[in-house]
């Protein structure tokens, strides 16, 4: 048995519940060779190992993943490979330093063993990674070589605007929920970039978001003053149950233009692109410039052609465009610093208390952005008024296990968005401990702190050992080709053939009851806007882990 095999055999016997340390194999003047094993306590779809050295190390070489230097004493190694609970990630590496020294490193896997609540340990980083996979599963168009969803292939490549994300369990592309989800996701990347990094998901997040930003750039034609806001016929699409790869129906496009108003979608898309320009500024300045120029011209178009888009009825009808215009103006202000955008936003803002934050109502987001920029009390009071309604004692119903339950149709989506906004408000200095505690307790409910199926049931598919297996999602319900997939699959017995990793289902009823039925689109639908705030909140929680600001929580039905 070689020295490395002997070392790994020894490591298997060591008590390493919270990680382990590296072991020097040999060393010399200017360098050393070491080995380590890190235990896996949760299912991982992609992982990041963090190494904390006791002495300075100039650089590290490893072959198990991508090495990143944080400082002379901290390095990370990341991989997109899968690992199961109970596995050990064992590897060797070379270190280079000055002199002849024997440094050792504490080895941990990000997202494991870092946080406990009343509901026990939650792998927030792992949940974040899975949410990114959900958006990858929603991709339309010709898929890239690094597609991480093996049961998805090229689809709808002949669309008038190819690419983008399918809206939900169907295969339509709707501009209003698409831009709404992209704005919240972009906001999470701007505000909690360190959370994505600590979870080992920063590269995956950039890859995921570029897919939708490229779609927006294709959808907006500034020379023609025309924005594509819908791809596909809603009624025809909903008559089809099958794989998106097998769709051959006509997929008409709908546009807003000088003659067809749609400032709600145009303003929201401008917000998404402007947020993206900030998120990509340091990674890819040229791409950030394209997004910013697109956002500016699209916002100007929307400002000059006010009114809501009505051509998509009965799907995603908007109640107004001022909230999206305010949001677009604020993200352009953040991206450019130009006072004219801030003045515009102050003119668009509604200081009333929002019912919720969602694809049709960006009021709360605009209020929060204005408070962040100005620190004026009127915006702070508006945000506080919202959470007064949402916290216990307000007008939002709470389930017996503590979920803030706004409505039965996709209840989880409104709560997740509110949790994300609570974490953002806390970063703005609004009652940080209280807001963070509430947000984490809501996310804990989603990840298992509930009483469904005996407890420890996750409403995020693929997280933990108990989760929905029959979401209202056509592609996931279809067996592998060449087996046929028809409407028979909607009510077929047994689990869906594919696990739709990371999708947050609509959620329980107000008594915590929930049935995992594929045909139940009220409680078991999945959608772009369902995951957006949820993913943002997860990134915010991993950020709190990274900076040591995790609040104590007290869930009513701990797992």
Coordinates of C-alpha atoms in Angstrom, one line a residue:
X1 CA 0.0 0.0 0.0
X2 CA 1.4 3.4 -1.0
X3 CA 1.9 6.2 1.5
X4 CA -1.1 8.2 0.2
X5 CA -3.4 5.1 0.4
X6 CA -2.1 4.5 4.0
X7 CA -2.8 8.1 4.9
X8 CA -6.4 8.1 3.5
X9 CA -7.0 4.8 5.4
X10 CA -5.8 6.5 8.6
X11 CA -8.1 9.5 7.9
X12 CA -11.1 7.2 7.6
X13 CA -10.6 6.3 11.3
X14 CA -10.3 9.9 12.5
X15 CA -13.2 11.7 14.2
X16 CA -13.7 14.6 11.7
X17 CA -17.4 15.7 12.1
X18 CA -16.5 19.3 11.7
X19 CA -13.7 18.8 9.1
X20 CA -10.1 17.8 9.3
X21 CA -6.6 19.1 8.9
X22 CA -4.1 18.5 6.1
X23 CA -1.2 16.1 6.6
X24 CA 2.3 16.7 5.2
X25 CA 3.6 13.9 3.0
X26 CA 6.9 15.6 2.3
X27 CA 8.4 19.1 2.3
X28 CA 11.4 20.9 0.9
X29 CA 12.8 24.4 0.6
X30 CA 10.1 26.4 -1.2
X31 CA 7.3 23.9 -1.0
X32 CA 5.5 20.9 0.3
X33 CA 3.1 18.1 -0.7
X34 CA 0.1 17.4 1.6
X35 CA -3.1 15.3 1.6
X36 CA -6.5 15.7 3.3
X37 CA -10.0 14.3 3.5
X38 CA -13.1 16.3 4.1
X39 CA -16.3 14.5 5.2
X40 CA -19.6 15.1 3.4
X41 CA -22.6 15.4 5.6
X42 CA -25.2 16.5 3.0
X43 CA -25.9 15.7 -0.6
X44 CA -23.8 18.2 -2.7
X45 CA -24.3 19.2 -6.3
X46 CA -21.1 21.0 -6.6
X47 CA -18.9 21.9 -3.6
X48 CA -16.2 24.2 -2.3
X49 CA -13.5 23.1 0.1
X50 CA -12.0 25.9 2.3
X51 CA -8.4 25.6 3.5
X52 CA -7.2 27.8 6.4
X53 CA -3.4 27.5 6.8
X54 CA -1.5 28.3 10.0
X55 CA 1.4 29.8 8.0
X56 CA 1.6 31.9 4.8
X57 CA 1.5 30.0 1.6
X58 CA 2.2 31.8 -1.7
X59 CA 0.1 29.6 -3.9
X60 CA -1.5 26.1 -4.0
X61 CA -1.9 23.6 -6.8
X62 CA -4.6 20.9 -6.7
X63 CA -6.1 18.7 -9.4
X64 CA -9.5 17.8 -7.8
X65 CA -11.0 21.2 -8.6
X66 CA -10.5 24.9 -9.3
X67 CA -8.1 26.6 -6.8
X68 CA -8.8 30.2 -5.7
X69 CA -6.6 32.3 -3.4
X70 CA -8.5 34.3 -0.8
X71 CA -5.4 35.4 1.1
X72 CA -1.9 33.9 1.9
X73 CA -3.6 31.8 4.6
X74 CA -6.9 31.0 2.9
X75 CA -7.6 29.1 -0.3
X76 CA -10.7 27.4 -1.8
X77 CA -11.0 24.4 -4.1
X78 CA -14.3 24.2 -6.1
X79 CA -15.9 21.5 -8.2
X80 CA -19.3 20.9 -9.8
X81 CA -19.2 17.2 -9.1
X82 CA -21.8 15.4 -7.0
X83 CA -21.2 13.9 -3.6
X84 CA -23.5 12.0 -1.2
X85 CA -23.7 12.1 2.6
X86 CA -21.1 9.8 4.1
X87 CA -18.6 10.4 1.3
X88 CA -15.1 11.7 1.9
X89 CA -13.5 14.1 -0.5
X90 CA -9.9 13.1 -0.4
X91 CA -7.2 14.9 -2.4
X92 CA -3.5 15.8 -2.5
X93 CA -2.1 19.3 -3.2
X94 CA 1.1 21.1 -3.6
X95 CA 1.9 24.3 -1.7
X96 CA 4.6 26.8 -2.5
X97 CA 6.1 29.1 0.1
X98 CA 9.4 30.8 1.2
X99 CA 11.8 28.7 3.1
X100 CA 11.5 25.1 4.5
X101 CA 8.4 25.0 6.6
X102 CA 5.6 22.5 7.4
X103 CA 2.3 24.4 7.3
X104 CA -1.0 22.6 8.0
X105 CA -4.5 23.6 7.0
X106 CA -7.9 23.2 8.6
X107 CA -10.1 21.7 5.9
X108 CA -13.9 22.3 5.8
X109 CA -16.6 22.1 3.2
X110 CA -18.6 25.3 2.9
X111 CA -22.2 25.1 4.0
X112 CA -21.6 22.2 6.4
X113 CA -21.3 22.4 10.2
X114 CA -21.5 26.2 10.2
X115 CA -25.0 27.0 11.6
X116 CA -27.6 25.5 13.9
X117 CA -31.1 26.7 14.7
X118 CA -34.0 25.3 16.6
X119 CA -34.6 23.1 13.6
X120 CA -31.1 21.7 13.6
X121 CA -28.5 22.1 11.0
X122 CA -29.5 23.4 7.6
X123 CA -27.3 23.2 4.6
X124 CA -28.2 26.6 3.2
X125 CA -25.3 26.5 0.7
X126 CA -26.5 23.1 -0.7
X127 CA -30.1 24.5 -1.0
X128 CA -28.7 27.5 -2.9
X129 CA -26.8 25.2 -5.3
X130 CA -30.0 23.3 -6.0
X131 CA -32.0 26.4 -6.7
X132 CA -29.5 27.3 -9.4
X133 CA -30.0 23.9 -11.0
X134 CA -33.8 24.6 -11.2
X135 CA -33.1 27.6 -13.4
X136 CA -30.8 25.6 -15.5
X137 CA -33.6 23.0 -15.9
X138 CA -35.9 25.8 -17.2
X139 CA -33.5 26.7 -20.1
X140 CA -35.0 27.1 -23.6
X141 CA -33.0 27.0 -26.8
X142 CA -29.8 25.3 -27.8
X143 CA -28.1 24.1 -24.6
X144 CA -24.4 24.6 -23.9
X145 CA -21.9 21.8 -23.5
X146 CA -21.8 22.3 -19.7
X147 CA -25.6 21.7 -19.3
X148 CA -25.9 20.2 -15.8
X149 CA -29.4 18.7 -16.3
X150 CA -28.9 15.4 -18.2
X151 CA -32.6 14.9 -19.0
X152 CA -32.9 18.3 -20.7
X153 CA -31.8 18.9 -24.4
X154 CA -32.2 21.5 -27.1
X155 CA -35.8 22.9 -27.3
X156 CA -37.7 25.6 -29.2
X157 CA -34.6 26.6 -31.1
X158 CA -36.7 28.3 -33.8
X159 CA -38.3 30.8 -31.5
X160 CA -38.3 34.4 -32.7
X161 CA -36.2 35.1 -29.7
X162 CA -34.4 31.9 -28.7
X163 CA -33.0 31.2 -25.3
X164 CA -34.4 32.4 -21.9
X165 CA -36.2 30.4 -19.4
X166 CA -39.5 28.5 -19.6
X167 CA -41.9 30.1 -17.2
X168 CA -43.1 27.3 -15.0
X169 CA -44.3 23.7 -15.6
X170 CA -45.2 24.8 -19.1
X171 CA -43.0 26.0 -21.9
X172 CA -44.0 29.7 -22.4
X173 CA -41.8 32.7 -22.0
X174 CA -43.6 35.6 -20.3
X175 CA -41.8 38.9 -20.0
X176 CA -43.3 40.1 -16.7
X177 CA -42.5 37.2 -14.4
X178 CA -39.2 36.6 -16.2
X179 CA -38.0 40.1 -15.7
X180 CA -39.3 40.1 -12.1
X181 CA -37.4 36.9 -11.2
X182 CA -34.3 38.1 -13.0
X183 CA -34.3 41.4 -11.0
X184 CA -34.6 39.7 -7.7
X185 CA -31.9 37.2 -8.6
X186 CA -29.6 40.0 -9.9
X187 CA -30.2 41.9 -6.7
X188 CA -29.1 38.8 -4.7
X189 CA -25.9 38.6 -6.7
X190 CA -25.2 42.3 -6.2
X191 CA -25.9 42.3 -2.5
X192 CA -24.9 38.9 -1.4
X193 CA -22.1 38.0 -3.8
X194 CA -20.0 36.7 -0.9
X195 CA -22.9 34.3 -0.1
X196 CA -22.6 32.7 -3.5
X197 CA -18.9 32.6 -3.2
X198 CA -18.9 31.0 0.3
X199 CA -21.3 28.4 -1.0
X200 CA -19.0 27.6 -3.9
X201 CA -21.7 28.8 -6.4
X202 CA -20.4 32.1 -7.8
X203 CA -19.3 30.7 -11.1
X204 CA -22.5 28.7 -11.4
X205 CA -24.6 31.8 -10.6
X206 CA -22.8 33.9 -13.3
X207 CA -23.3 31.1 -15.8
X208 CA -27.0 30.8 -14.9
X209 CA -27.8 34.5 -15.1
X210 CA -26.0 35.1 -18.4
X211 CA -28.5 32.8 -20.0
X212 CA -31.4 35.2 -19.2
X213 CA -29.4 38.4 -19.8
X214 CA -28.5 37.2 -23.3
X215 CA -32.2 36.6 -23.9
X216 CA -33.1 40.2 -22.8
X217 CA -30.4 41.6 -25.1
X218 CA -31.9 39.6 -28.0
X219 CA -35.5 40.5 -27.1
X220 CA -35.0 44.3 -27.1
X221 CA -34.5 45.9 -30.5
X222 CA -33.6 49.6 -29.8
X223 CA -33.3 50.4 -33.5
X224 CA -36.9 49.2 -34.0
X225 CA -38.2 50.4 -30.6
X226 CA -39.6 46.9 -30.1
X227 CA -39.4 44.5 -27.1
X228 CA -40.5 40.9 -27.3
X229 CA -42.6 40.2 -24.2
X230 CA -44.1 36.8 -24.9
X231 CA -43.1 33.6 -26.8
X232 CA -45.7 31.0 -27.3
X233 CA -49.5 30.7 -27.3
X234 CA -50.7 30.2 -23.8
X235 CA -53.8 28.3 -24.7
X236 CA -52.1 26.0 -27.2
X237 CA -49.1 25.4 -24.9
X238 CA -51.4 24.3 -22.0
X239 CA -53.0 21.8 -24.3
X240 CA -49.7 20.0 -24.7
X241 CA -48.2 17.7 -22.0
X242 CA -44.8 16.6 -23.1
X243 CA -41.1 17.4 -23.3
X244 CA -40.1 20.8 -24.5
X245 CA -37.7 19.0 -26.8
X246 CA -40.7 17.5 -28.6
X247 CA -42.7 20.7 -29.2
X248 CA -43.4 21.4 -32.8
X249 CA -46.4 23.8 -32.5
X250 CA -46.4 27.3 -33.7
X251 CA -44.9 29.7 -31.1
X252 CA -46.0 33.2 -31.9
X253 CA -44.3 36.2 -30.4
X254 CA -45.9 39.3 -28.9
X255 CA -44.2 42.7 -28.7
X256 CA -44.5 46.1 -27.1
X257 CA -43.7 49.0 -29.4
X258 CA -44.5 52.6 -30.2
X259 CA -48.0 51.4 -31.0
X260 CA -48.5 48.7 -28.3
X261 CA -47.9 49.9 -24.7
X262 CA -46.1 47.8 -22.2
X263 CA -44.1 50.0 -19.9
X264 CA -44.7 47.5 -17.1
X265 CA -42.7 44.8 -18.8
X266 CA -40.2 47.2 -20.4
X267 CA -39.5 49.0 -17.1
X268 CA -39.1 45.7 -15.3
X269 CA -36.8 44.4 -18.0
X270 CA -34.7 47.6 -17.8
X271 CA -34.4 47.0 -14.0
X272 CA -33.2 43.4 -14.6
X273 CA -30.6 44.5 -17.1
X274 CA -29.3 47.4 -15.0
X275 CA -29.0 45.1 -12.0
X276 CA -27.1 42.7 -14.2
X277 CA -24.7 45.4 -15.4
X278 CA -23.7 46.0 -11.7
X279 CA -23.4 42.3 -11.0
X280 CA -21.1 41.7 -14.1
X281 CA -19.1 44.9 -13.8
X282 CA -16.0 43.3 -12.3
X283 CA -16.4 40.0 -14.1
X284 CA -17.0 41.1 -17.7
X285 CA -17.0 44.8 -18.2
X286 CA -17.9 44.6 -21.9
X287 CA -20.9 42.5 -21.2
X288 CA -21.9 44.8 -18.3
X289 CA -21.7 47.8 -20.8
X290 CA -24.0 46.0 -23.2
X291 CA -26.5 45.4 -20.4
X292 CA -26.3 49.0 -19.2
X293 CA -26.8 50.5 -22.6
X294 CA -29.7 48.2 -23.2
X295 CA -31.3 49.1 -19.9
X296 CA -30.9 52.8 -20.6
X297 CA -32.5 52.7 -24.0
X298 CA -35.3 50.4 -22.9
X299 CA -36.1 52.6 -19.9
X300 CA -36.2 55.7 -22.1
X301 CA -38.6 53.8 -24.4
X302 CA -40.8 52.8 -21.5
X303 CA -40.8 56.3 -20.1
X304 CA -42.0 57.6 -23.5
X305 CA -44.6 54.9 -24.0
X306 CA -46.5 54.5 -20.7
X307 CA -49.2 51.9 -20.1
X308 CA -49.5 48.2 -19.3
X309 CA -49.4 45.4 -21.8
X310 CA -52.8 43.8 -22.3
X311 CA -52.0 41.5 -25.2
X312 CA -51.1 38.5 -23.0
X313 CA -54.5 38.1 -21.4
X314 CA -55.5 36.0 -19.5
X315 CA -51.9 35.3 -18.4
X316 CA -50.0 37.7 -16.1
X317 CA -52.1 40.8 -16.4
X318 CA -50.5 43.8 -14.8
X319 CA -52.2 46.2 -12.4
X320 CA -50.0 49.2 -13.3
X321 CA -46.6 50.3 -14.6
X322 CA -45.4 52.9 -12.0
X323 CA -43.8 50.2 -9.8
X324 CA -41.7 48.8 -12.6
X325 CA -40.8 52.2 -13.8
X326 CA -39.7 53.1 -10.3
X327 CA -37.7 49.9 -10.0
X328 CA -36.0 50.5 -13.4
X329 CA -35.1 54.1 -12.5
X330 CA -33.6 53.0 -9.2
X331 CA -31.4 50.3 -10.7
X332 CA -30.2 52.7 -13.3
X333 CA -29.4 55.2 -10.6
X334 CA -27.4 52.5 -8.8
X335 CA -25.6 51.6 -12.0
X336 CA -24.9 55.2 -13.2
X337 CA -25.2 57.5 -10.2
X338 CA -27.2 59.9 -12.3
X339 CA -29.6 62.1 -10.3
X340 CA -32.2 62.2 -13.1
X341 CA -33.0 58.5 -12.4
X342 CA -33.4 59.1 -8.7
X343 CA -35.7 62.1 -9.4
X344 CA -37.7 59.8 -11.7
X345 CA -38.0 57.1 -9.1
X346 CA -39.2 59.6 -6.4
X347 CA -42.0 60.6 -8.9
X348 CA -43.0 57.0 -9.5
X349 CA -42.9 55.6 -6.0
X350 CA -46.1 54.7 -4.1
X351 CA -45.6 54.9 -0.3
X352 CA -48.6 52.8 0.5
X353 CA -48.2 49.4 2.3
X354 CA -47.8 46.6 -0.3
X355 CA -49.9 43.5 -0.1
X356 CA -46.9 41.4 -1.1
X357 CA -43.8 41.4 -3.4
X358 CA -44.3 39.6 -6.6
X359 CA -44.3 39.7 -10.4
X360 CA -47.1 42.3 -10.4
X361 CA -46.2 44.5 -7.5
X362 CA -42.7 45.9 -7.1
X363 CA -43.8 48.6 -4.6
X364 CA -41.8 47.2 -1.7
X365 CA -38.7 46.8 -3.8
X366 CA -38.8 50.4 -4.9
X367 CA -39.4 51.6 -1.4
X368 CA -36.4 49.6 -0.2
X369 CA -34.1 50.8 -3.0
X370 CA -35.1 54.4 -2.3
X371 CA -34.4 54.1 1.4
X372 CA -31.0 52.5 0.7
X373 CA -30.1 55.4 -1.6
X374 CA -31.5 58.3 0.4
X375 CA -31.9 57.1 4.0
X376 CA -35.1 59.2 4.1
X377 CA -37.6 58.3 6.8
X378 CA -40.6 58.2 4.5
X379 CA -39.2 55.2 2.6
X380 CA -38.1 53.5 5.8
X381 CA -41.6 53.8 7.3
X382 CA -43.1 52.3 4.2
X383 CA -40.8 49.2 4.5
X384 CA -41.4 48.9 8.2
X385 CA -45.2 49.2 7.5
X386 CA -44.9 46.2 5.2
X387 CA -43.2 44.0 7.7
X388 CA -45.5 45.1 10.5
X389 CA -48.3 43.5 8.4
X390 CA -46.2 40.4 7.7
X391 CA -44.8 39.7 11.2
X392 CA -47.0 37.9 13.8
X393 CA -49.8 40.2 14.9
X394 CA -50.2 41.7 11.5
X395 CA -52.8 40.8 8.8
X396 CA -50.9 37.8 7.4
X397 CA -52.1 34.4 8.5
X398 CA -49.7 32.0 10.2
X399 CA -49.9 28.3 9.9
X400 CA -49.6 26.2 13.1
X401 CA -45.9 25.5 12.3
X402 CA -45.2 29.2 11.7
X403 CA -45.3 29.8 8.0
X404 CA -46.4 33.4 7.1
X405 CA -49.2 32.3 4.7
X406 CA -50.5 35.1 2.4
X407 CA -52.7 33.1 0.0
X408 CA -53.1 29.5 -1.1
X409 CA -52.0 29.8 -4.7
X410 CA -48.2 29.6 -4.5
X411 CA -48.0 30.6 -0.9
X412 CA -44.3 29.9 -0.6
X413 CA -43.4 32.3 -3.3
X414 CA -44.8 35.4 -1.5
X415 CA -43.2 34.3 1.8
X416 CA -39.8 33.7 0.1
X417 CA -39.8 37.1 -1.5
X418 CA -40.6 38.7 1.8
X419 CA -37.9 36.8 3.5
X420 CA -35.4 38.0 0.9
X421 CA -36.6 41.6 1.4
X422 CA -36.3 41.3 5.2
X423 CA -32.7 40.3 4.8
X424 CA -32.1 43.2 2.5
X425 CA -33.8 45.6 4.9
X426 CA -31.6 44.2 7.7
X427 CA -28.5 45.1 5.6
X428 CA -29.9 48.6 5.4
X429 CA -30.0 48.8 9.2
X430 CA -33.7 48.2 9.8
X431 CA -33.9 46.1 12.9
X432 CA -31.3 43.6 11.7
X433 CA -31.7 41.0 14.4
X434 CA -35.5 40.9 14.2
X435 CA -35.7 40.9 10.5
X436 CA -33.0 38.3 10.0
X437 CA -34.5 36.0 12.6
X438 CA -37.9 36.1 10.9
X439 CA -36.5 35.5 7.5
X440 CA -34.4 32.6 8.6
X441 CA -37.4 31.0 10.3
X442 CA -39.4 31.2 7.2
X443 CA -36.6 29.6 5.1
X444 CA -36.2 26.9 7.8
X445 CA -39.9 26.1 7.4
X446 CA -39.3 25.5 3.7
X447 CA -36.3 23.3 4.4
X448 CA -37.9 21.0 7.0
X449 CA -39.1 22.8 10.1
X450 CA -42.7 21.7 9.5
X451 CA -44.9 18.8 10.5
X452 CA -45.7 17.4 7.0
X453 CA -45.1 13.7 6.5
X454 CA -43.9 13.3 10.1
X455 CA -41.7 16.4 9.9
X456 CA -38.4 17.3 8.2
X457 CA -40.2 17.7 4.8
X458 CA -38.5 20.1 2.4
X459 CA -40.6 22.1 0.0
X460 CA -37.5 22.5 -2.1
X461 CA -37.2 19.5 -4.4
X462 CA -34.1 17.5 -3.8
X463 CA -33.2 18.9 -0.4
X464 CA -33.0 16.4 2.4
X465 CA -34.6 13.0 2.3
X466 CA -38.2 14.0 2.1
X467 CA -39.4 16.4 -0.6
X468 CA -42.0 16.7 -3.4
X469 CA -41.7 14.0 -6.1
X470 CA -44.6 15.0 -8.3
X471 CA -44.4 18.7 -9.1
X472 CA -46.7 20.2 -11.8
X473 CA -43.9 20.2 -14.4
X474 CA -44.2 18.6 -17.8
X475 CA -40.6 17.9 -18.5
X476 CA -39.8 16.3 -15.2
X477 CA -42.9 14.0 -15.5
X478 CA -41.8 12.6 -18.9
X479 CA -39.9 9.3 -19.0
X480 CA -36.7 9.2 -21.1
X481 CA -37.2 8.9 -24.9
X482 CA -38.2 7.0 -26.8
X483 CA -41.0 6.4 -24.4
X484 CA -44.0 8.6 -25.2
X485 CA -45.0 11.5 -23.0
X486 CA -48.6 12.7 -23.2
X487 CA -51.3 14.1 -20.9
X488 CA -51.5 10.6 -19.4
X489 CA -48.3 11.6 -17.5
X490 CA -50.1 14.3 -15.6
X491 CA -52.0 11.8 -13.5
X492 CA -49.7 8.8 -13.9
X493 CA -49.0 6.8 -10.7
X494 CA -45.6 6.8 -9.0
X495 CA -43.0 9.5 -8.8
X496 CA -42.0 11.7 -11.7
X497 CA -39.2 10.1 -13.6
X498 CA -36.9 13.1 -13.1
X499 CA -36.1 15.0 -9.9
X500 CA -36.5 18.7 -10.6
X501 CA -33.6 19.7 -8.3
X502 CA -34.0 22.9 -6.4
X503 CA -37.5 23.9 -7.4
X504 CA -39.6 25.4 -4.7
X505 CA -43.2 24.2 -5.0
X506 CA -46.2 26.4 -4.4
X507 CA -46.6 25.2 -0.8
X508 CA -49.1 24.2 1.9
X509 CA -52.5 25.3 2.9
X510 CA -53.0 27.5 5.9
X511 CA -53.3 24.5 8.2
X512 CA -49.9 23.2 7.0
X513 CA -51.6 20.5 5.0
X514 CA -50.0 19.6 1.6
X515 CA -50.5 16.9 -1.0
X516 CA -47.8 16.0 -3.5
X517 CA -50.0 15.7 -6.6
X518 CA -48.8 16.5 -10.1
X519 CA -52.2 17.8 -11.2
X520 CA -52.4 20.3 -8.3
X521 CA -51.1 23.4 -9.9
X522 CA -52.2 25.5 -6.9
X523 CA -50.0 23.9 -4.3
X524 CA -47.5 22.0 -6.5
X525 CA -46.7 24.3 -9.4
X526 CA -43.1 25.5 -9.8
X527 CA -42.2 28.8 -11.5
X528 CA -39.4 31.3 -12.1
X529 CA -40.8 33.7 -9.6
X530 CA -41.3 31.1 -6.9
X531 CA -37.6 30.5 -6.6
X532 CA -36.2 34.0 -7.1
X533 CA -36.7 35.4 -3.6
X534 CA -36.1 32.0 -2.1
X535 CA -32.7 31.8 -3.7
X536 CA -31.9 35.4 -2.8
X537 CA -32.7 34.6 0.9
X538 CA -30.5 31.6 0.8
X539 CA -27.6 33.7 -0.5
X540 CA -28.3 36.2 2.2
X541 CA -28.2 33.5 4.9
X542 CA -24.9 32.1 3.6
X543 CA -23.6 35.6 3.7
X544 CA -24.6 35.9 7.4
X545 CA -22.8 32.6 8.0
X546 CA -19.7 34.0 6.3
X547 CA -19.6 37.2 8.4
X548 CA -20.7 35.5 11.6
X549 CA -24.0 37.3 12.0
X550 CA -26.4 34.3 12.2
X551 CA -29.3 35.1 14.6
X552 CA -30.8 32.6 17.0
X553 CA -34.0 31.2 15.7
X554 CA -37.0 29.4 17.2
X555 CA -39.1 27.5 14.7
X556 CA -42.3 26.0 16.1
X557 CA -41.9 22.6 14.4
X558 CA -38.1 21.9 14.4
X559 CA -36.8 19.1 12.3

